[in-house]
mmCIF file of C-alpha atoms in Angstrom:
data_model
loop_
_atom_site.group_PDB
_atom_site.id
_atom_site.type_symbol
_atom_site.label_atom_id
_atom_site.label_comp_id
_atom_site.label_asym_id
_atom_site.label_seq_id
_atom_site.Cartn_x
_atom_site.Cartn_y
_atom_site.Cartn_z
ATOM 1 C CA ASP V 15 -76.631 -16.093 -105.005
ATOM 2 C CA GLY V 16 -75.284 -13.741 -102.634
ATOM 3 C CA GLY V 17 -71.834 -12.958 -101.732
ATOM 4 C CA ILE V 18 -68.514 -11.235 -102.225
ATOM 5 C CA THR V 19 -66.463 -11.719 -105.341
ATOM 6 C CA GLN V 20 -62.878 -10.677 -105.565
ATOM 7 C CA SER V 21 -61.014 -10.748 -108.968
ATOM 8 C CA PRO V 22 -58.569 -11.899 -109.967
ATOM 9 C CA LYS V 23 -57.676 -14.847 -107.640
ATOM 10 C CA TYR V 24 -53.863 -14.805 -108.661
ATOM 11 C CA LEU V 25 -52.172 -11.495 -109.890
ATOM 12 C CA PHE V 26 -48.531 -10.841 -110.532
ATOM 13 C CA ARG V 27 -47.040 -7.679 -110.962
ATOM 14 C CA LYS V 28 -43.963 -5.953 -112.237
ATOM 15 C CA GLU V 29 -42.165 -3.555 -109.971
ATOM 16 C CA GLY V 30 -43.207 -0.264 -110.581
ATOM 17 C CA GLN V 31 -46.568 -1.244 -111.768
ATOM 18 C CA ASN V 32 -49.882 0.065 -110.550
ATOM 19 C CA VAL V 33 -52.407 -2.847 -110.340
ATOM 20 C CA THR V 34 -56.027 -2.910 -109.105
ATOM 21 C CA LEU V 35 -58.036 -5.534 -107.409
ATOM 22 C CA SER V 36 -61.864 -5.730 -107.517
ATOM 23 C CA CYS V 37 -64.236 -6.493 -104.918
ATOM 24 C CA GLU V 38 -67.918 -6.609 -105.431
ATOM 25 C CA GLN V 39 -70.661 -7.330 -103.112
ATOM 26 C CA ASN V 40 -74.598 -8.192 -103.884
ATOM 27 C CA LEU V 41 -75.490 -8.485 -100.222
ATOM 28 C CA ASN V 42 -76.799 -4.779 -100.111
ATOM 29 C CA HIS V 43 -74.097 -4.157 -97.507
ATOM 30 C CA ASP V 44 -73.004 -0.536 -96.542
ATOM 31 C CA ALA V 45 -69.585 -1.120 -95.116
ATOM 32 C CA MET V 46 -66.724 -2.310 -97.069
ATOM 33 C CA TYR V 47 -63.321 -3.046 -96.185
ATOM 34 C CA TRP V 48 -59.765 -3.979 -97.485
ATOM 35 C CA TYR V 49 -57.248 -6.207 -95.424
ATOM 36 C CA ARG V 50 -53.766 -7.150 -96.320
ATOM 37 C CA GLN V 51 -52.447 -10.701 -94.845
ATOM 38 C CA ASP V 52 -48.669 -11.616 -94.756
ATOM 39 C CA PRO V 53 -47.518 -15.287 -94.143
ATOM 40 C CA GLY V 54 -48.165 -16.269 -90.381
ATOM 41 C CA GLN V 55 -49.851 -12.696 -89.576
ATOM 42 C CA GLY V 56 -53.102 -11.623 -88.915
ATOM 43 C CA LEU V 57 -55.233 -9.169 -90.848
ATOM 44 C CA ARG V 58 -54.353 -5.546 -91.228
ATOM 45 C CA LEU V 59 -56.693 -2.817 -92.266
ATOM 46 C CA ILE V 60 -55.872 -0.982 -95.220
ATOM 47 C CA TYR V 61 -58.859 1.266 -96.098
ATOM 48 C CA TYR V 62 -62.932 1.166 -95.348
ATOM 49 C CA SER V 63 -65.944 2.617 -96.461
ATOM 50 C CA GLN V 64 -69.352 3.313 -94.964
ATOM 51 C CA ILE V 65 -71.090 4.999 -97.671
ATOM 52 C CA VAL V 66 -70.675 5.746 -101.446
ATOM 53 C CA ASN V 67 -68.088 8.468 -102.274
ATOM 54 C CA ASP V 68 -66.535 8.182 -98.795
ATOM 55 C CA PHE V 69 -63.707 6.084 -97.381
ATOM 56 C CA GLN V 70 -61.146 6.117 -94.438
ATOM 57 C CA LYS V 71 -57.742 5.175 -94.108
ATOM 58 C CA GLY V 72 -56.679 2.159 -91.872
ATOM 59 C CA ASP V 73 -53.691 1.237 -90.285
ATOM 60 C CA ILE V 74 -51.304 0.637 -93.480
ATOM 61 C CA ALA V 75 -53.034 2.885 -96.143
ATOM 62 C CA GLU V 76 -49.730 4.318 -97.442
ATOM 63 C CA GLY V 77 -49.106 3.021 -101.099
ATOM 64 C CA TYR V 78 -52.698 2.158 -101.700
ATOM 65 C CA SER V 79 -55.924 4.081 -102.946
ATOM 66 C CA VAL V 80 -59.524 3.066 -103.309
ATOM 67 C CA SER V 81 -62.587 4.262 -104.618
ATOM 68 C CA ARG V 82 -66.347 3.730 -103.692
ATOM 69 C CA GLU V 83 -68.472 5.131 -106.887
ATOM 70 C CA LYS V 84 -71.058 2.289 -106.193
ATOM 71 C CA LYS V 85 -72.459 0.739 -102.998
ATOM 72 C CA GLU V 86 -71.418 -2.549 -104.460
ATOM 73 C CA SER V 87 -67.921 -2.081 -105.660
ATOM 74 C CA PHE V 88 -64.806 -1.279 -103.688
ATOM 75 C CA PRO V 89 -61.692 -1.383 -105.719
ATOM 76 C CA LEU V 90 -58.311 -1.318 -104.440
ATOM 77 C CA THR V 91 -55.458 0.064 -106.211
ATOM 78 C CA VAL V 92 -51.877 -1.127 -105.267
ATOM 79 C CA THR V 93 -49.545 1.671 -106.228
ATOM 80 C CA SER V 94 -45.850 1.742 -107.049
ATOM 81 C CA ALA V 95 -45.189 3.400 -103.739
ATOM 82 C CA GLN V 96 -46.061 0.586 -101.797
ATOM 83 C CA LYS V 97 -42.829 -0.909 -101.332
ATOM 84 C CA ASN V 98 -43.640 -4.575 -100.096
ATOM 85 C CA PRO V 99 -46.967 -5.207 -101.996
ATOM 86 C CA THR V 100 -46.636 -9.256 -102.201
ATOM 87 C CA ALA V 101 -49.593 -10.533 -99.829
ATOM 88 C CA PHE V 102 -52.924 -11.899 -99.793
ATOM 89 C CA TYR V 103 -55.506 -9.119 -99.809
ATOM 90 C CA LEU V 104 -59.213 -9.703 -98.442
ATOM 91 C CA CYS V 105 -62.289 -7.769 -99.022
ATOM 92 C CA ALA V 106 -64.800 -7.690 -96.565
ATOM 93 C CA SER V 107 -68.418 -6.048 -95.902
ATOM 94 C CA ARG V 108 -70.940 -5.826 -93.378
ATOM 95 C CA GLU V 109 -74.498 -4.283 -92.787
ATOM 96 C CA LEU V 110 -74.205 -0.693 -91.302
ATOM 97 C CA ALA V 111 -77.494 -1.029 -89.557
ATOM 98 C CA GLY V 112 -76.923 -2.444 -86.090
ATOM 99 C CA VAL V 113 -74.262 -2.254 -83.680
ATOM 100 C CA ASN V 114 -72.445 -5.654 -83.835
ATOM 101 C CA ASN V 115 -72.977 -6.784 -87.566
ATOM 102 C CA GLU V 116 -70.355 -9.244 -88.293
ATOM 103 C CA GLN V 117 -67.792 -8.804 -91.093
ATOM 104 C CA PHE V 118 -67.808 -11.507 -93.934
ATOM 105 C CA PHE V 119 -64.881 -11.933 -96.385
ATOM 106 C CA GLY V 120 -64.529 -12.596 -100.020
ATOM 107 C CA PRO V 121 -62.300 -15.352 -101.084
ATOM 108 C CA GLY V 122 -58.948 -13.078 -101.491
ATOM 109 C CA THR V 123 -56.582 -11.992 -104.153
ATOM 110 C CA ARG V 124 -53.020 -13.168 -103.869
ATOM 111 C CA LEU V 125 -50.696 -10.485 -105.325
ATOM 112 C CA THR V 126 -46.987 -11.514 -106.130
ATOM 113 C CA VAL V 127 -44.477 -8.897 -107.326
ATOM 114 C CA LEU V 128 -41.900 -10.353 -109.603
ATOM 115 C CA GLN E 19 -51.697 0.568 -80.349
ATOM 116 C CA LYS E 20 -54.359 -1.685 -79.290
ATOM 117 C CA GLU E 21 -53.228 -5.515 -79.493
ATOM 118 C CA VAL E 22 -54.699 -8.776 -79.762
ATOM 119 C CA GLU E 23 -52.621 -11.508 -78.619
ATOM 120 C CA GLN E 24 -52.597 -15.215 -79.629
ATOM 121 C CA ASN E 25 -50.512 -18.271 -79.360
ATOM 122 C CA SER E 26 -49.262 -19.023 -82.564
ATOM 123 C CA GLY E 27 -49.014 -22.695 -82.091
ATOM 124 C CA PRO E 28 -49.148 -25.172 -83.682
ATOM 125 C CA LEU E 29 -51.735 -26.530 -81.164
ATOM 126 C CA SER E 30 -51.877 -30.269 -81.812
ATOM 127 C CA VAL E 31 -54.863 -32.442 -80.379
ATOM 128 C CA PRO E 32 -55.922 -36.010 -81.035
ATOM 129 C CA GLU E 33 -59.381 -36.547 -82.870
ATOM 130 C CA GLY E 34 -62.058 -36.533 -80.536
ATOM 131 C CA ALA E 35 -60.490 -34.279 -77.718
ATOM 132 C CA ILE E 36 -61.263 -30.526 -76.690
ATOM 133 C CA ALA E 37 -59.182 -28.012 -78.231
ATOM 134 C CA SER E 38 -58.905 -24.771 -76.342
ATOM 135 C CA LEU E 39 -57.784 -21.563 -78.199
ATOM 136 C CA ASN E 40 -57.080 -18.286 -76.281
ATOM 137 C CA CYS E 41 -56.836 -14.718 -77.069
ATOM 138 C CA THR E 42 -55.835 -11.776 -74.736
ATOM 139 C CA TYR E 43 -56.549 -8.072 -75.612
ATOM 140 C CA SER E 44 -55.047 -4.640 -74.508
ATOM 141 C CA ASP E 45 -58.194 -2.377 -75.098
ATOM 142 C CA ARG E 46 -60.188 -2.493 -71.885
ATOM 143 C CA VAL E 47 -63.295 -0.751 -73.317
ATOM 144 C CA SER E 48 -63.690 -3.470 -76.102
ATOM 145 C CA GLN E 49 -67.244 -4.864 -76.299
ATOM 146 C CA SER E 50 -67.272 -7.276 -78.944
ATOM 147 C CA PHE E 51 -65.232 -10.233 -79.954
ATOM 148 C CA PHE E 52 -65.052 -12.668 -82.962
ATOM 149 C CA TRP E 53 -63.780 -16.022 -83.901
ATOM 150 C CA TYR E 54 -62.682 -16.683 -87.406
ATOM 151 C CA ARG E 55 -61.522 -19.957 -88.990
ATOM 152 C CA GLN E 56 -59.218 -19.753 -91.915
ATOM 153 C CA TYR E 57 -58.153 -22.847 -93.754
ATOM 154 C CA SER E 58 -54.875 -22.542 -95.697
ATOM 155 C CA GLY E 59 -54.894 -20.463 -98.888
ATOM 156 C CA LYS E 60 -58.747 -19.520 -98.143
ATOM 157 C CA SER E 61 -60.193 -16.501 -96.632
ATOM 158 C CA PRO E 62 -61.425 -16.255 -93.034
ATOM 159 C CA GLU E 63 -65.082 -17.563 -92.050
ATOM 160 C CA LEU E 64 -66.623 -16.347 -88.928
ATOM 161 C CA ILE E 65 -67.652 -19.048 -86.526
ATOM 162 C CA MET E 66 -68.551 -17.426 -83.338
ATOM 163 C CA SER E 67 -69.268 -13.824 -81.850
ATOM 164 C CA ILE E 68 -69.696 -12.877 -78.244
ATOM 165 C CA TYR E 69 -70.516 -10.043 -76.520
ATOM 166 C CA SER E 70 -71.333 -10.725 -72.944
ATOM 167 C CA ASN E 71 -69.155 -12.084 -70.167
ATOM 168 C CA GLY E 72 -69.602 -15.965 -69.782
ATOM 169 C CA ASP E 73 -70.082 -18.562 -72.285
ATOM 170 C CA LYS E 74 -71.779 -19.072 -75.561
ATOM 171 C CA GLU E 75 -72.358 -22.231 -77.185
ATOM 172 C CA ASP E 76 -73.126 -23.173 -80.879
ATOM 173 C CA GLY E 77 -72.810 -27.036 -81.781
ATOM 174 C CA ARG E 78 -69.221 -28.151 -81.097
ATOM 175 C CA PHE E 79 -67.998 -24.663 -80.407
ATOM 176 C CA THR E 80 -68.094 -22.431 -77.294
ATOM 177 C CA ALA E 81 -66.842 -19.126 -76.880
ATOM 178 C CA GLN E 82 -65.788 -17.760 -73.384
ATOM 179 C CA LEU E 83 -65.343 -14.136 -72.475
ATOM 180 C CA ASN E 84 -63.922 -12.499 -69.202
ATOM 181 C CA LYS E 85 -63.964 -8.899 -69.601
ATOM 182 C CA ALA E 86 -62.243 -8.242 -66.403
ATOM 183 C CA SER E 87 -59.377 -10.284 -67.202
ATOM 184 C CA GLN E 88 -59.347 -8.993 -70.977
ATOM 185 C CA TYR E 89 -59.475 -12.714 -72.080
ATOM 186 C CA VAL E 90 -61.457 -14.472 -74.647
ATOM 187 C CA SER E 91 -61.437 -18.260 -75.624
ATOM 188 C CA LEU E 92 -62.582 -20.844 -77.996
ATOM 189 C CA LEU E 93 -63.085 -24.404 -77.242
ATOM 190 C CA ILE E 94 -63.916 -26.737 -79.863
ATOM 191 C CA ARG E 95 -65.472 -30.340 -78.435
ATOM 192 C CA ASP E 96 -64.921 -33.553 -80.107
ATOM 193 C CA SER E 97 -62.217 -32.263 -82.442
ATOM 194 C CA GLN E 98 -62.443 -33.502 -86.160
ATOM 195 C CA PRO E 99 -59.518 -33.461 -88.592
ATOM 196 C CA SER E 100 -61.575 -30.965 -90.589
ATOM 197 C CA ASP E 101 -61.206 -28.639 -87.869
ATOM 198 C CA SER E 102 -57.494 -28.123 -88.643
ATOM 199 C CA ALA E 103 -57.004 -24.623 -89.497
ATOM 200 C CA THR E 104 -55.601 -21.321 -88.257
ATOM 201 C CA TYR E 105 -58.135 -19.664 -85.905
ATOM 202 C CA LEU E 106 -58.138 -15.780 -85.734
ATOM 203 C CA CYS E 107 -59.481 -13.777 -82.694
ATOM 204 C CA ALA E 108 -60.742 -10.442 -83.573
ATOM 205 C CA VAL E 109 -61.566 -7.507 -81.261
ATOM 206 C CA LYS E 110 -64.135 -4.642 -82.332
ATOM 207 C CA ARG E 111 -62.908 -1.021 -81.963
ATOM 208 C CA ASP E 112 -65.295 1.789 -82.482
ATOM 209 C CA SER E 113 -64.381 4.407 -85.135
ATOM 210 C CA GLY E 114 -67.361 6.665 -84.243
ATOM 211 C CA ALA E 115 -70.592 7.477 -86.332
ATOM 212 C CA GLY E 116 -71.638 3.966 -86.165
ATOM 213 C CA SER E 117 -68.510 2.592 -87.737
ATOM 214 C CA TYR E 118 -66.227 -0.043 -86.326
ATOM 215 C CA GLN E 119 -62.902 -1.681 -87.104
ATOM 216 C CA LEU E 120 -61.694 -5.174 -86.082
ATOM 217 C CA THR E 121 -58.142 -5.867 -84.672
ATOM 218 C CA PHE E 122 -57.183 -9.333 -85.478
ATOM 219 C CA GLY E 123 -54.506 -11.547 -83.735
ATOM 220 C CA LYS E 124 -52.038 -13.252 -85.785
ATOM 221 C CA GLY E 125 -54.090 -16.701 -85.146
ATOM 222 C CA THR E 126 -53.428 -20.135 -83.675
ATOM 223 C CA LYS E 127 -52.846 -22.849 -85.987
ATOM 224 C CA LEU E 128 -54.642 -25.891 -84.848
ATOM 225 C CA SER E 129 -53.890 -29.445 -86.045
ATOM 226 C CA VAL E 130 -56.001 -32.442 -85.266
ATOM 227 C CA ILE E 131 -54.421 -35.754 -85.414
ATOM 228 C CA PRO E 132 -56.557 -38.697 -86.410
#
C-alpha cells in the first residue's frame, strides 16, 4: 500500500518546546517538501529536499529545521524560535525524473501551541 | 514575490450547474499549473494539471489555460454536493537543477447546494 504518512495527526506543544513532525513515503520519490497552511490561507513552503543529505530553505524556513538521512523520510522540527507555530503542516513528495511530475500530499499534522 | 490570486468565495452553485473557478498569476514565465481540491480538515488532492494553452478535459473537470492573459480556470460540470470543497490553484516555479516549487493561491471555497 503505497503512500505518504504523517504522524502524529494532532500534536499539542507548550510554548518553548521543540517538536518533530514525521513524514514517511514508500513511493520511491526523490523530492520531498514541507508546507504550512494557516486558516483561509494557501500553502507556504518551509523546506524541500531533492536528495538524501541535501535540503533547501523555502519561503518561511525561520524557526524550522529538517533532515534527510533516508530517501523515504523527511522529518520537520518546529523549534521554540518559531513565533507562531500553530498551523496545519503538510508533507508532499514527487518523482524527480520528468519535468512536470506532480506533488502528492500526506494527510497532514495539525499542531497547536498551548 | 511571485503571486497567485484566487477569489476566496464562497462560490455557491446549485446542484447540476457549472462551477467556474478562476486563478491569475504574476510570473509570466510560468509553464505548469495545477488544481488541487481540499476538503475541510483534509490534505489537498491533485485533480488536474495543465501545461499548454487551451482546454484539458478529465471527466466532469475542464482546465483552461491562457498564458497571454496569465489566467487559468477550472470548470466543474454537473456539480455535485460532494464537490463542495476549497480549490487551490498552484503554479510551478523552477528552482534550477531540475528542482521546482509550487506557489499556491489562497483557494476558492465552493459550495454546491442540493
